[in-house]
Amino acid sequence: KQEVTQIPAALSVPEGENLVLNCSFTDSAIYNLQWFRQDPGKGLTSLLLIQSSQREQTSGRLNASLDKSSGRSTLYIAASQPGDSATYLCAVKGGGSRLTFGEGTQLTVNP
Amino acid sequence: DTEVTQTPKHLVMGMTNKKSLKCEQHMGHRAMYWYKQKAKKPPELMFVYSYEKLSINESVPSRFSPECPNSSLLNLHLHALQPEDSALYLCASSQLAGGPGETQYFGPGTRLLVL
């Protein structure tokens, strides 16, 4: 059974800092890995999707990497802003349509 | 239009009530999903519809009854719920169920409180 772990569970940083969120998964037989953002009480917004054949994806200040063999992904956020404060969820997709989510990292960026 | 809409945004119901949650997408997606999310926990998959047919039921109690009337619409009928069913209910859609490059698009959710 796939298990996804996110470290740290919570992170508080000053504005402008570069930061890294970590995601690890136990079964490397994945189709893709997706990073989502969730604001309190809201739905999930997809940030980046990395297919299993890819190593990284970039969107603006966000960069996600995938090392399938070691079961790890990182989400790098450059020059963090207070508006980046949210919970970040990592999800892996195996065969079929199931996503397995991590518990999330709650990020607070302080002005 | 990359939007999944959900109604209502909030719902309060008693344990004897019958209510329905509605989800709609107009992206031409053929897979639609219901998730349940408790506070500070990740979403848990409940049901998957693929081409308007139920393909996955994650052993969800029968007091939750999904329905997919057409390719754009997904309902979740609720009956005789328990207080522990209070949660955020999220709907999602994707182009197909199972493609390696597919992204699931989530709606804003319905916040349900069962009294």
Coordinates of N, CA and C in Angstrom, one line a residue:
Chain A
K1 N 0.8 -1.2 0.0 CA 0.0 0.0 0.0 C 0.9 1.2 0.0
Q2 N 0.6 2.2 -0.9 CA 1.4 3.4 -1.0 C 1.2 4.3 0.2
E3 N 2.2 4.8 0.7 CA 2.2 5.8 1.8 C 3.0 7.0 1.5
V4 N 2.5 8.1 1.7 CA 3.1 9.4 1.4 C 3.3 10.2 2.7
T5 N 4.5 10.7 2.8 CA 4.9 11.4 4.0 C 5.4 12.8 3.6
Q6 N 5.0 13.8 4.4 CA 5.4 15.2 4.1 C 6.1 15.7 5.3
I7 N 7.3 16.3 5.1 CA 8.1 16.9 6.2 C 8.5 18.3 5.7
P8 N 8.4 19.4 6.6 CA 7.9 19.3 7.9 C 6.3 19.4 7.9
A9 N 5.7 19.1 9.0 CA 4.2 19.3 9.1 C 3.8 20.7 9.1
A10 N 4.7 21.6 9.6 CA 4.4 23.0 9.7 C 5.7 23.8 9.5
L11 N 5.7 24.9 8.9 CA 6.8 25.7 8.7 C 6.5 27.2 8.7
S12 N 7.3 28.0 9.4 CA 7.0 29.4 9.5 C 8.3 30.1 9.1
V13 N 8.2 31.0 8.1 CA 9.4 31.7 7.6 C 9.2 33.2 7.4
P14 N 10.2 34.0 7.4 CA 10.0 35.4 7.1 C 9.9 35.6 5.6
E15 N 9.2 36.6 5.3 CA 9.0 37.0 3.8 C 10.4 37.1 3.1
G16 N 10.4 36.6 1.9 CA 11.6 36.7 1.1 C 12.5 35.5 1.1
E17 N 12.2 34.6 2.1 CA 13.1 33.4 2.2 C 12.8 32.4 1.2
N18 N 13.8 31.7 0.7 CA 13.6 30.5 -0.2 C 13.4 29.3 0.7
L19 N 12.5 28.4 0.3 CA 12.2 27.3 1.2 C 11.9 26.0 0.4
V20 N 12.0 24.9 1.1 CA 11.9 23.6 0.4 C 10.9 22.8 1.3
L21 N 9.9 22.2 0.6 CA 9.0 21.3 1.2 C 9.3 19.9 0.7
N22 N 9.2 18.9 1.5 CA 9.6 17.5 1.2 C 8.4 16.6 1.2
C23 N 8.5 15.6 0.3 CA 7.5 14.6 0.1 C 8.2 13.3 -0.2
S24 N 7.8 12.2 0.5 CA 8.4 10.9 0.2 C 7.3 9.9 0.1
F25 N 7.5 8.9 -0.8 CA 6.5 7.9 -1.0 C 7.2 6.5 -1.0
T26 N 6.4 5.5 -0.6 CA 7.0 4.2 -0.4 C 7.1 3.3 -1.6
D27 N 6.1 3.5 -2.6 CA 6.1 2.6 -3.8 C 6.5 3.5 -5.0
S28 N 7.6 3.1 -5.6 CA 8.1 4.0 -6.7 C 7.3 3.7 -8.0
A29 N 6.4 2.8 -8.0 CA 5.6 2.5 -9.3 C 4.5 3.5 -9.4
I30 N 4.8 4.8 -9.7 CA 3.8 5.8 -9.8 C 3.7 6.3 -11.2
Y31 N 2.5 6.9 -11.5 CA 2.3 7.5 -12.9 C 2.8 9.0 -12.8
N32 N 2.4 9.6 -11.7 CA 2.8 11.0 -11.6 C 2.7 11.4 -10.1
L33 N 3.2 12.6 -9.9 CA 3.2 13.2 -8.5 C 2.7 14.6 -8.7
Q34 N 1.8 15.0 -7.9 CA 1.2 16.4 -8.0 C 1.3 17.1 -6.7
W35 N 1.6 18.4 -6.8 CA 1.6 19.3 -5.6 C 0.4 20.2 -5.7
F36 N -0.3 20.3 -4.6 CA -1.5 21.1 -4.5 C -1.3 22.1 -3.4
R37 N -2.1 23.2 -3.5 CA -2.2 24.2 -2.5 C -3.6 24.2 -2.0
Q38 N -3.8 24.3 -0.7 CA -5.1 24.5 -0.1 C -5.1 25.6 0.9
D39 N -6.0 26.6 0.7 CA -6.3 27.6 1.6 C -7.3 27.1 2.6
P40 N -7.3 27.7 3.9 CA -8.3 27.2 4.9 C -9.7 27.1 4.4
G41 N -10.3 25.9 4.5 CA -11.7 25.8 4.2 C -12.0 25.8 2.7
K42 N -11.0 25.8 1.9 CA -11.2 25.9 0.4 C -10.8 24.6 -0.2
G43 N -11.1 24.5 -1.6 CA -10.7 23.4 -2.3 C -9.2 23.4 -2.6
L44 N -8.8 22.4 -3.4 CA -7.3 22.2 -3.7 C -7.1 22.9 -5.1
T45 N -5.9 23.6 -5.2 CA -5.5 24.1 -6.4 C -4.2 23.4 -6.8
S46 N -4.2 22.9 -8.1 CA -3.1 22.1 -8.5 C -2.0 23.1 -8.9
L47 N -0.8 22.9 -8.4 CA 0.4 23.8 -8.6 C 1.3 23.2 -9.7
L48 N 1.7 22.0 -9.6 CA 2.6 21.3 -10.5 C 2.3 19.9 -10.6
L49 N 2.4 19.3 -11.7 CA 2.3 17.8 -11.9 C 3.6 17.4 -12.6
I50 N 4.2 16.4 -12.0 CA 5.4 15.8 -12.6 C 5.1 14.3 -13.0
Q51 N 5.2 14.0 -14.3 CA 5.0 12.7 -14.7 C 6.2 11.8 -14.3
S52 N 6.0 10.5 -14.3 CA 7.0 9.6 -13.8 C 8.3 9.6 -14.6
S53 N 8.2 10.0 -15.9 CA 9.3 10.1 -16.8 C 10.1 11.4 -16.7
Q54 N 9.5 12.4 -15.9 CA 10.1 13.7 -15.8 C 10.9 13.8 -14.5
R55 N 11.8 14.8 -14.5 CA 12.6 15.0 -13.3 C 12.2 16.3 -12.5
E56 N 11.6 17.3 -13.3 CA 11.2 18.5 -12.6 C 10.2 19.2 -13.4
Q57 N 9.5 20.2 -12.8 CA 8.6 21.1 -13.4 C 8.7 22.4 -12.7
T58 N 8.5 23.5 -13.5 CA 8.7 24.8 -12.9 C 7.4 25.6 -13.3
S59 N 7.0 26.5 -12.4 CA 6.0 27.4 -12.7 C 6.2 28.7 -11.8
G60 N 6.7 29.7 -12.5 CA 6.9 31.0 -11.8 C 8.0 30.8 -10.7
R61 N 7.6 31.1 -9.4 CA 8.6 30.9 -8.3 C 8.6 29.5 -7.8
L62 N 7.9 28.6 -8.3 CA 7.8 27.2 -7.9 C 8.6 26.3 -8.8
N63 N 9.3 25.4 -8.1 CA 10.0 24.3 -8.8 C 9.8 23.0 -8.1
A64 N 9.3 22.0 -8.8 CA 9.2 20.7 -8.1 C 10.1 19.7 -8.8
S65 N 10.7 18.9 -8.0 CA 11.6 17.8 -8.5 C 11.0 16.5 -8.1
L66 N 11.4 15.5 -8.9 CA 11.0 14.1 -8.6 C 12.2 13.1 -8.8
D67 N 12.4 12.3 -7.8 CA 13.4 11.3 -7.9 C 12.6 10.0 -7.6
K68 N 12.1 9.4 -8.6 CA 11.2 8.2 -8.5 C 11.9 7.0 -7.8
S69 N 13.2 6.8 -8.1 CA 13.9 5.7 -7.6 C 14.1 5.7 -6.1
S70 N 14.3 6.9 -5.6 CA 14.4 7.1 -4.1 C 13.1 7.4 -3.5
G71 N 12.1 7.6 -4.2 CA 10.7 7.9 -3.6 C 10.7 9.3 -3.0
R72 N 11.2 10.3 -3.7 CA 11.2 11.6 -3.1 C 10.9 12.7 -4.1
S73 N 10.2 13.7 -3.6 CA 9.9 14.9 -4.3 C 10.1 16.1 -3.4
T74 N 10.6 17.2 -4.0 CA 10.7 18.5 -3.3 C 9.9 19.6 -4.0
L75 N 9.4 20.5 -3.3 CA 8.8 21.7 -3.8 C 9.6 22.9 -3.3
Y76 N 10.2 23.6 -4.2 CA 11.0 24.7 -3.9 C 10.2 26.0 -4.2
I77 N 10.1 26.8 -3.2 CA 9.4 28.1 -3.4 C 10.5 29.2 -3.2
A78 N 10.7 30.0 -4.2 CA 11.6 31.1 -4.2 C 11.0 32.4 -3.7
A79 N 11.8 33.1 -3.0 CA 11.3 34.5 -2.5 C 9.9 34.5 -2.0
S80 N 9.7 33.7 -0.9 CA 8.4 33.5 -0.4 C 7.7 34.8 0.0
Q81 N 6.3 34.8 -0.2 CA 5.5 36.0 0.1 C 4.4 35.6 1.1
P82 N 3.8 36.6 1.8 CA 2.7 36.2 2.7 C 1.6 35.5 2.0
G83 N 1.3 35.9 0.8 CA 0.3 35.2 0.0 C 0.5 33.7 -0.3
D84 N 1.8 33.3 0.0 CA 2.1 31.8 -0.2 C 1.6 31.0 1.0
S85 N 1.2 31.7 2.1 CA 0.7 31.0 3.3 C -0.5 30.1 2.9
A86 N -0.3 28.8 3.2 CA -1.4 27.8 2.9 C -0.9 26.5 3.3
T87 N -1.7 25.5 3.1 CA -1.2 24.1 3.3 C -0.9 23.5 1.9
Y88 N 0.3 22.9 1.8 CA 0.7 22.3 0.6 C 0.7 20.8 0.7
L89 N 0.0 20.2 -0.3 CA -0.3 18.7 -0.3 C 0.4 18.1 -1.4
C90 N 1.1 17.0 -1.2 CA 1.7 16.2 -2.2 C 0.8 15.0 -2.4
A91 N 0.6 14.6 -3.7 CA -0.2 13.4 -4.0 C 0.4 12.6 -5.1
V92 N 0.5 11.3 -4.9 CA 1.0 10.4 -6.0 C -0.1 9.6 -6.6
K93 N 0.1 9.3 -7.9 CA -0.9 8.6 -8.6 C -0.3 7.3 -9.1
G94 N -0.9 6.2 -8.6 CA -0.5 4.9 -9.1 C -1.4 4.4 -10.2
G95 N -1.5 3.1 -10.4 CA -2.4 2.6 -11.4 C -3.8 3.0 -11.2
G96 N -4.6 3.2 -12.2 CA -6.0 3.6 -12.0 C -6.1 5.0 -11.7
S97 N -7.1 5.4 -10.9 CA -7.4 6.8 -10.8 C -7.2 7.3 -9.3
R98 N -6.6 6.5 -8.5 CA -6.5 6.9 -7.1 C -5.3 7.8 -6.9
L99 N -5.5 8.9 -6.1 CA -4.4 9.8 -5.6 C -4.2 9.4 -4.2
T100 N -3.0 9.2 -3.8 CA -2.6 9.0 -2.4 C -2.0 10.3 -1.9
F101 N -2.6 10.9 -0.9 CA -2.1 12.2 -0.4 C -1.2 12.1 0.8
G102 N -0.3 13.0 0.9 CA 0.4 13.2 2.2 C -0.5 14.0 3.1
E103 N 0.0 14.2 4.4 CA -0.7 14.9 5.4 C -0.6 16.4 5.2
G104 N 0.3 16.8 4.4 CA 0.4 18.3 4.1 C 1.5 19.0 4.9
T105 N 1.9 20.1 4.4 CA 2.8 21.0 5.2 C 2.1 22.3 5.3
Q106 N 1.9 22.8 6.5 CA 1.2 24.1 6.7 C 2.3 25.2 6.7
L107 N 2.2 26.0 5.7 CA 3.2 27.1 5.6 C 2.7 28.4 6.0
T108 N 3.5 29.1 6.8 CA 3.1 30.5 7.2 C 4.3 31.4 6.8
V109 N 4.1 32.4 6.0 CA 5.1 33.4 5.6 C 4.8 34.7 6.3
N110 N 5.7 35.1 7.1 CA 5.4 36.3 7.9 C 6.0 37.6 7.3
P111 N 5.2 38.6 7.2 CA 5.6 39.9 6.6 C 6.7 40.5 7.4
Chain B
D1 N -12.6 27.3 -19.7 CA -13.2 27.2 -18.4 C -12.6 26.0 -17.6
T2 N -11.8 26.3 -16.7 CA -11.1 25.2 -15.9 C -11.7 25.1 -14.5
E3 N -13.0 25.3 -14.4 CA -13.6 25.4 -13.1 C -14.6 24.2 -12.8
V4 N -14.5 23.8 -11.5 CA -15.4 22.8 -11.0 C -16.2 23.6 -9.9
T5 N -17.5 23.6 -10.1 CA -18.4 24.3 -9.2 C -19.1 23.3 -8.3
Q6 N -19.3 23.7 -7.0 CA -20.1 22.9 -6.1 C -21.1 23.8 -5.3
T7 N -22.3 23.2 -5.1 CA -23.3 23.8 -4.4 C -23.9 22.8 -3.4
P8 N -24.4 23.2 -2.2 CA -24.2 24.6 -1.7 C -22.7 24.7 -1.1
K9 N -22.4 25.9 -0.7 CA -21.1 26.1 -0.1 C -21.1 25.6 1.4
H10 N -22.2 25.8 2.0 CA -22.3 25.3 3.4 C -23.7 24.6 3.5
L11 N -23.7 23.6 4.4 CA -25.0 22.8 4.6 C -25.0 22.4 6.1
V12 N -26.1 22.7 6.7 CA -26.3 22.1 8.1 C -27.5 21.2 8.0
M13 N -27.4 20.0 8.5 CA -28.6 19.1 8.4 C -28.6 18.3 9.7
G14 N -29.9 17.9 10.0 CA -30.1 17.0 11.1 C -29.9 15.5 10.7
M15 N -29.8 14.6 11.6 CA -29.5 13.2 11.3 C -30.7 12.5 10.6
T16 N -31.9 13.1 10.6 CA -33.0 12.5 9.9 C -33.3 13.1 8.5
N17 N -32.5 14.2 8.2 CA -32.7 14.9 6.9 C -32.2 14.1 5.7
K18 N -32.7 14.5 4.6 CA -32.2 14.1 3.3 C -31.8 15.3 2.5
K19 N -30.5 15.3 2.1 CA -30.0 16.5 1.3 C -29.2 16.0 0.2
S20 N -28.8 16.9 -0.7 CA -27.9 16.5 -1.9 C -26.9 17.6 -2.1
L21 N -25.7 17.1 -2.4 CA -24.6 18.0 -2.8 C -24.5 17.9 -4.4
K22 N -24.2 19.0 -5.0 CA -24.1 19.0 -6.4 C -22.7 19.5 -6.9
C23 N -22.3 18.9 -8.0 CA -21.0 19.3 -8.5 C -21.1 19.4 -10.1
E24 N -20.5 20.3 -10.7 CA -20.6 20.5 -12.1 C -19.3 21.0 -12.7
Q25 N -19.0 20.4 -13.9 CA -17.8 20.8 -14.6 C -18.2 20.9 -16.1
H26 N -17.6 21.8 -16.8 CA -17.9 22.0 -18.3 C -16.6 21.9 -19.0
M27 N -15.6 21.1 -18.6 CA -14.3 20.9 -19.2 C -14.3 19.7 -20.2
G28 N -15.4 19.0 -20.3 CA -15.4 17.8 -21.1 C -14.8 16.6 -20.4
H29 N -14.5 16.7 -19.1 CA -13.9 15.6 -18.4 C -14.8 14.4 -18.3
R30 N -14.3 13.2 -18.4 CA -15.1 12.0 -18.3 C -14.9 11.3 -17.0
A31 N -14.1 11.8 -16.1 CA -14.0 11.2 -14.8 C -14.3 12.2 -13.7
M32 N -15.1 11.8 -12.7 CA -15.5 12.7 -11.6 C -15.4 12.0 -10.3
Y33 N -15.0 12.7 -9.3 CA -14.7 12.1 -8.0 C -15.4 12.9 -6.8
W34 N -15.7 12.1 -5.8 CA -16.0 12.7 -4.5 C -15.0 12.3 -3.5
Y35 N -14.5 13.4 -2.7 CA -13.6 13.2 -1.6 C -14.3 13.7 -0.3
K36 N -13.8 13.2 0.8 CA -14.2 13.7 2.1 C -13.0 14.2 2.8
Q37 N -13.0 15.4 3.4 CA -11.8 15.9 4.1 C -12.2 16.4 5.5
K38 N -11.6 15.8 6.5 CA -11.7 16.2 7.9 C -10.7 17.3 8.1
A39 N -10.9 18.1 9.2 CA -10.0 19.2 9.5 C -8.6 18.7 9.7
K40 N -7.6 19.4 9.1 CA -6.2 19.1 9.2 C -5.8 17.7 8.7
K41 N -6.6 17.1 7.8 CA -6.3 15.8 7.2 C -6.4 15.9 5.7
P42 N -5.7 15.0 5.0 CA -5.8 15.1 3.6 C -7.1 14.6 3.1
P43 N -7.5 14.9 1.9 CA -8.8 14.3 1.3 C -8.7 12.8 1.2
E44 N -9.9 12.2 1.5 CA -10.0 10.7 1.4 C -11.0 10.5 0.2
L45 N -10.6 9.6 -0.7 CA -11.4 9.3 -1.8 C -12.6 8.5 -1.4
M46 N -13.8 8.9 -1.9 CA -15.1 8.2 -1.6 C -15.5 7.4 -2.9
F47 N -15.7 8.1 -4.0 CA -16.3 7.5 -5.2 C -15.6 8.1 -6.4
V48 N -15.5 7.2 -7.5 CA -15.0 7.7 -8.8 C -16.0 7.2 -9.8
Y49 N -16.4 8.2 -10.7 CA -17.2 7.9 -11.9 C -16.3 8.0 -13.1
S50 N -16.4 7.1 -14.0 CA -15.7 7.1 -15.2 C -16.7 6.9 -16.3
Y51 N -16.8 7.8 -17.3 CA -17.8 7.7 -18.3 C -19.2 7.5 -17.8
E52 N -19.5 8.2 -16.7 CA -20.8 8.2 -16.1 C -21.2 6.9 -15.4
K53 N -20.2 6.0 -15.2 CA -20.5 4.8 -14.5 C -19.6 4.8 -13.2
L54 N -20.1 4.3 -12.1 CA -19.4 4.2 -10.9 C -18.3 3.1 -11.1
S55 N -17.1 3.6 -10.9 CA -15.9 2.6 -11.1 C -15.2 2.3 -9.7
I56 N -15.3 3.2 -8.8 CA -14.7 3.0 -7.5 C -15.7 3.4 -6.4
N57 N -15.9 2.6 -5.4 CA -16.6 2.9 -4.2 C -15.7 2.4 -3.1
E58 N -15.1 3.4 -2.3 CA -14.1 3.0 -1.3 C -14.8 2.6 0.0
S59 N -15.7 1.6 -0.1 CA -16.4 1.1 1.0 C -17.1 2.2 1.8
V60 N -17.8 3.0 1.1 CA -18.5 4.2 1.8 C -19.8 3.7 2.3
P61 N -20.2 4.1 3.5 CA -21.5 3.7 4.0 C -22.7 4.1 3.1
S62 N -23.7 3.3 3.1 CA -24.8 3.5 2.1 C -25.6 4.8 2.4
R63 N -25.4 5.4 3.5 CA -26.1 6.7 3.8 C -25.6 7.8 2.8
F64 N -24.5 7.5 2.1 CA -24.0 8.4 1.0 C -24.3 7.6 -0.3
S65 N -25.0 8.3 -1.2 CA -25.4 7.7 -2.4 C -25.0 8.6 -3.6
P66 N -24.0 8.2 -4.4 CA -23.6 9.1 -5.5 C -24.5 8.9 -6.7
E67 N -24.5 9.9 -7.6 CA -25.3 9.8 -8.8 C -24.6 10.6 -9.9
C68 N -24.5 10.1 -11.1 CA -23.9 10.9 -12.2 C -24.9 10.9 -13.3
P69 N -25.8 12.0 -13.3 CA -26.9 12.0 -14.3 C -26.4 12.2 -15.8
N70 N -25.3 13.0 -15.9 CA -24.7 13.1 -17.2 C -23.2 13.4 -17.0
S71 N -22.5 13.6 -18.1 CA -21.0 13.8 -18.0 C -20.5 15.0 -17.3
S72 N -21.4 16.0 -17.1 CA -21.0 17.3 -16.5 C -21.4 17.4 -15.1
L73 N -22.3 16.5 -14.6 CA -22.9 16.7 -13.3 C -22.7 15.5 -12.4
L74 N -22.4 15.7 -11.2 CA -22.2 14.7 -10.2 C -23.0 15.1 -8.9
N75 N -23.8 14.2 -8.4 CA -24.5 14.5 -7.1 C -24.0 13.5 -6.0
L76 N -24.2 14.0 -4.8 CA -24.0 13.1 -3.7 C -25.3 13.2 -2.8
H77 N -26.1 12.2 -2.7 CA -27.3 12.2 -1.9 C -26.9 11.7 -0.5
L78 N -27.5 12.5 0.5 CA -27.2 12.2 1.9 C -28.4 11.9 2.6
H79 N -28.4 10.9 3.4 CA -29.5 10.4 4.2 C -29.1 9.8 5.5
A80 N -29.7 10.2 6.6 CA -29.5 9.6 7.9 C -28.0 9.7 8.3
L81 N -27.4 10.9 8.1 CA -26.0 11.0 8.4 C -25.8 11.1 9.9
Q82 N -24.5 10.9 10.3 CA -24.1 10.9 11.7 C -23.2 12.2 11.9
P83 N -23.1 12.7 13.1 CA -22.3 13.8 13.4 C -20.9 13.7 12.9
E84 N -20.3 12.5 12.9 CA -19.0 12.2 12.5 C -18.8 12.4 10.9
D85 N -19.9 12.5 10.2 CA -19.9 12.7 8.8 C -19.6 14.2 8.5
S86 N -19.6 15.1 9.5 CA -19.3 16.5 9.3 C -17.9 16.6 8.7
A87 N -17.8 17.3 7.6 CA -16.5 17.4 6.9 C -16.7 18.4 5.8
L88 N -15.6 18.6 5.1 CA -15.6 19.3 3.8 C -15.6 18.2 2.7
Y89 N -16.7 18.4 1.8 CA -16.8 17.4 0.8 C -16.4 18.0 -0.5
L90 N -15.4 17.4 -1.1 CA -14.7 18.0 -2.3 C -15.1 17.1 -3.6
C91 N -15.4 17.8 -4.6 CA -15.6 17.2 -5.9 C -14.4 17.5 -6.8
A92 N -14.0 16.6 -7.6 CA -12.9 16.8 -8.6 C -13.3 16.2 -9.9
S93 N -12.6 16.6 -10.9 CA -12.8 16.0 -12.3 C -11.4 15.9 -12.9
S94 N -11.3 15.0 -13.9 CA -10.1 14.8 -14.7 C -10.6 14.3 -16.1
Q95 N -9.7 14.5 -17.0 CA -10.0 14.2 -18.4 C -10.4 12.7 -18.5
L96 N -9.6 11.9 -18.0 CA -9.9 10.5 -17.9 C -9.5 9.9 -16.6
A97 N -10.0 8.8 -16.2 CA -9.6 8.2 -15.0 C -8.5 7.2 -15.3
G98 N -7.2 7.6 -15.0 CA -6.1 6.6 -15.2 C -5.0 7.1 -16.0
G99 N -5.1 8.2 -16.7 CA -4.1 8.7 -17.6 C -2.9 9.2 -16.8
P100 N -1.6 8.9 -17.2 CA -0.5 9.3 -16.4 C -0.2 10.8 -16.3
G101 N -0.7 11.6 -17.3 CA -0.5 13.0 -17.3 C -1.7 13.8 -16.8
E102 N -2.7 13.1 -16.3 CA -3.9 13.8 -16.0 C -3.8 14.6 -14.7
T103 N -4.5 15.7 -14.7 CA -4.5 16.5 -13.5 C -6.0 16.5 -13.0
Q104 N -6.1 16.3 -11.7 CA -7.5 16.4 -11.1 C -7.7 17.9 -10.7
Y105 N -8.9 18.4 -11.2 CA -9.3 19.7 -10.8 C -10.3 19.7 -9.7
F106 N -10.1 20.4 -8.7 CA -11.0 20.3 -7.5 C -11.9 21.5 -7.5
G107 N -13.1 21.3 -7.0 CA -14.0 22.4 -6.6 C -13.7 22.9 -5.3
P108 N -14.5 24.0 -4.9 CA -14.2 24.7 -3.6 C -14.7 23.9 -2.4
G109 N -15.6 22.9 -2.6 CA -16.0 22.1 -1.5 C -17.4 22.6 -1.0
T110 N -18.0 21.6 -0.3 CA -19.2 21.9 0.5 C -18.9 21.6 2.0
R111 N -19.0 22.6 2.8 CA -18.8 22.4 4.3 C -20.1 21.9 4.9
L112 N -20.1 20.6 5.3 CA -21.2 20.0 5.9 C -21.1 19.8 7.4
L113 N -22.2 20.2 8.1 CA -22.3 20.0 9.5 C -23.5 19.2 9.8
V114 N -23.4 18.1 10.5 CA -24.5 17.2 10.8 C -24.7 17.4 12.3
L115 N -25.9 17.8 12.7 CA -26.3 18.0 14.1 C -27.1 16.8 14.7

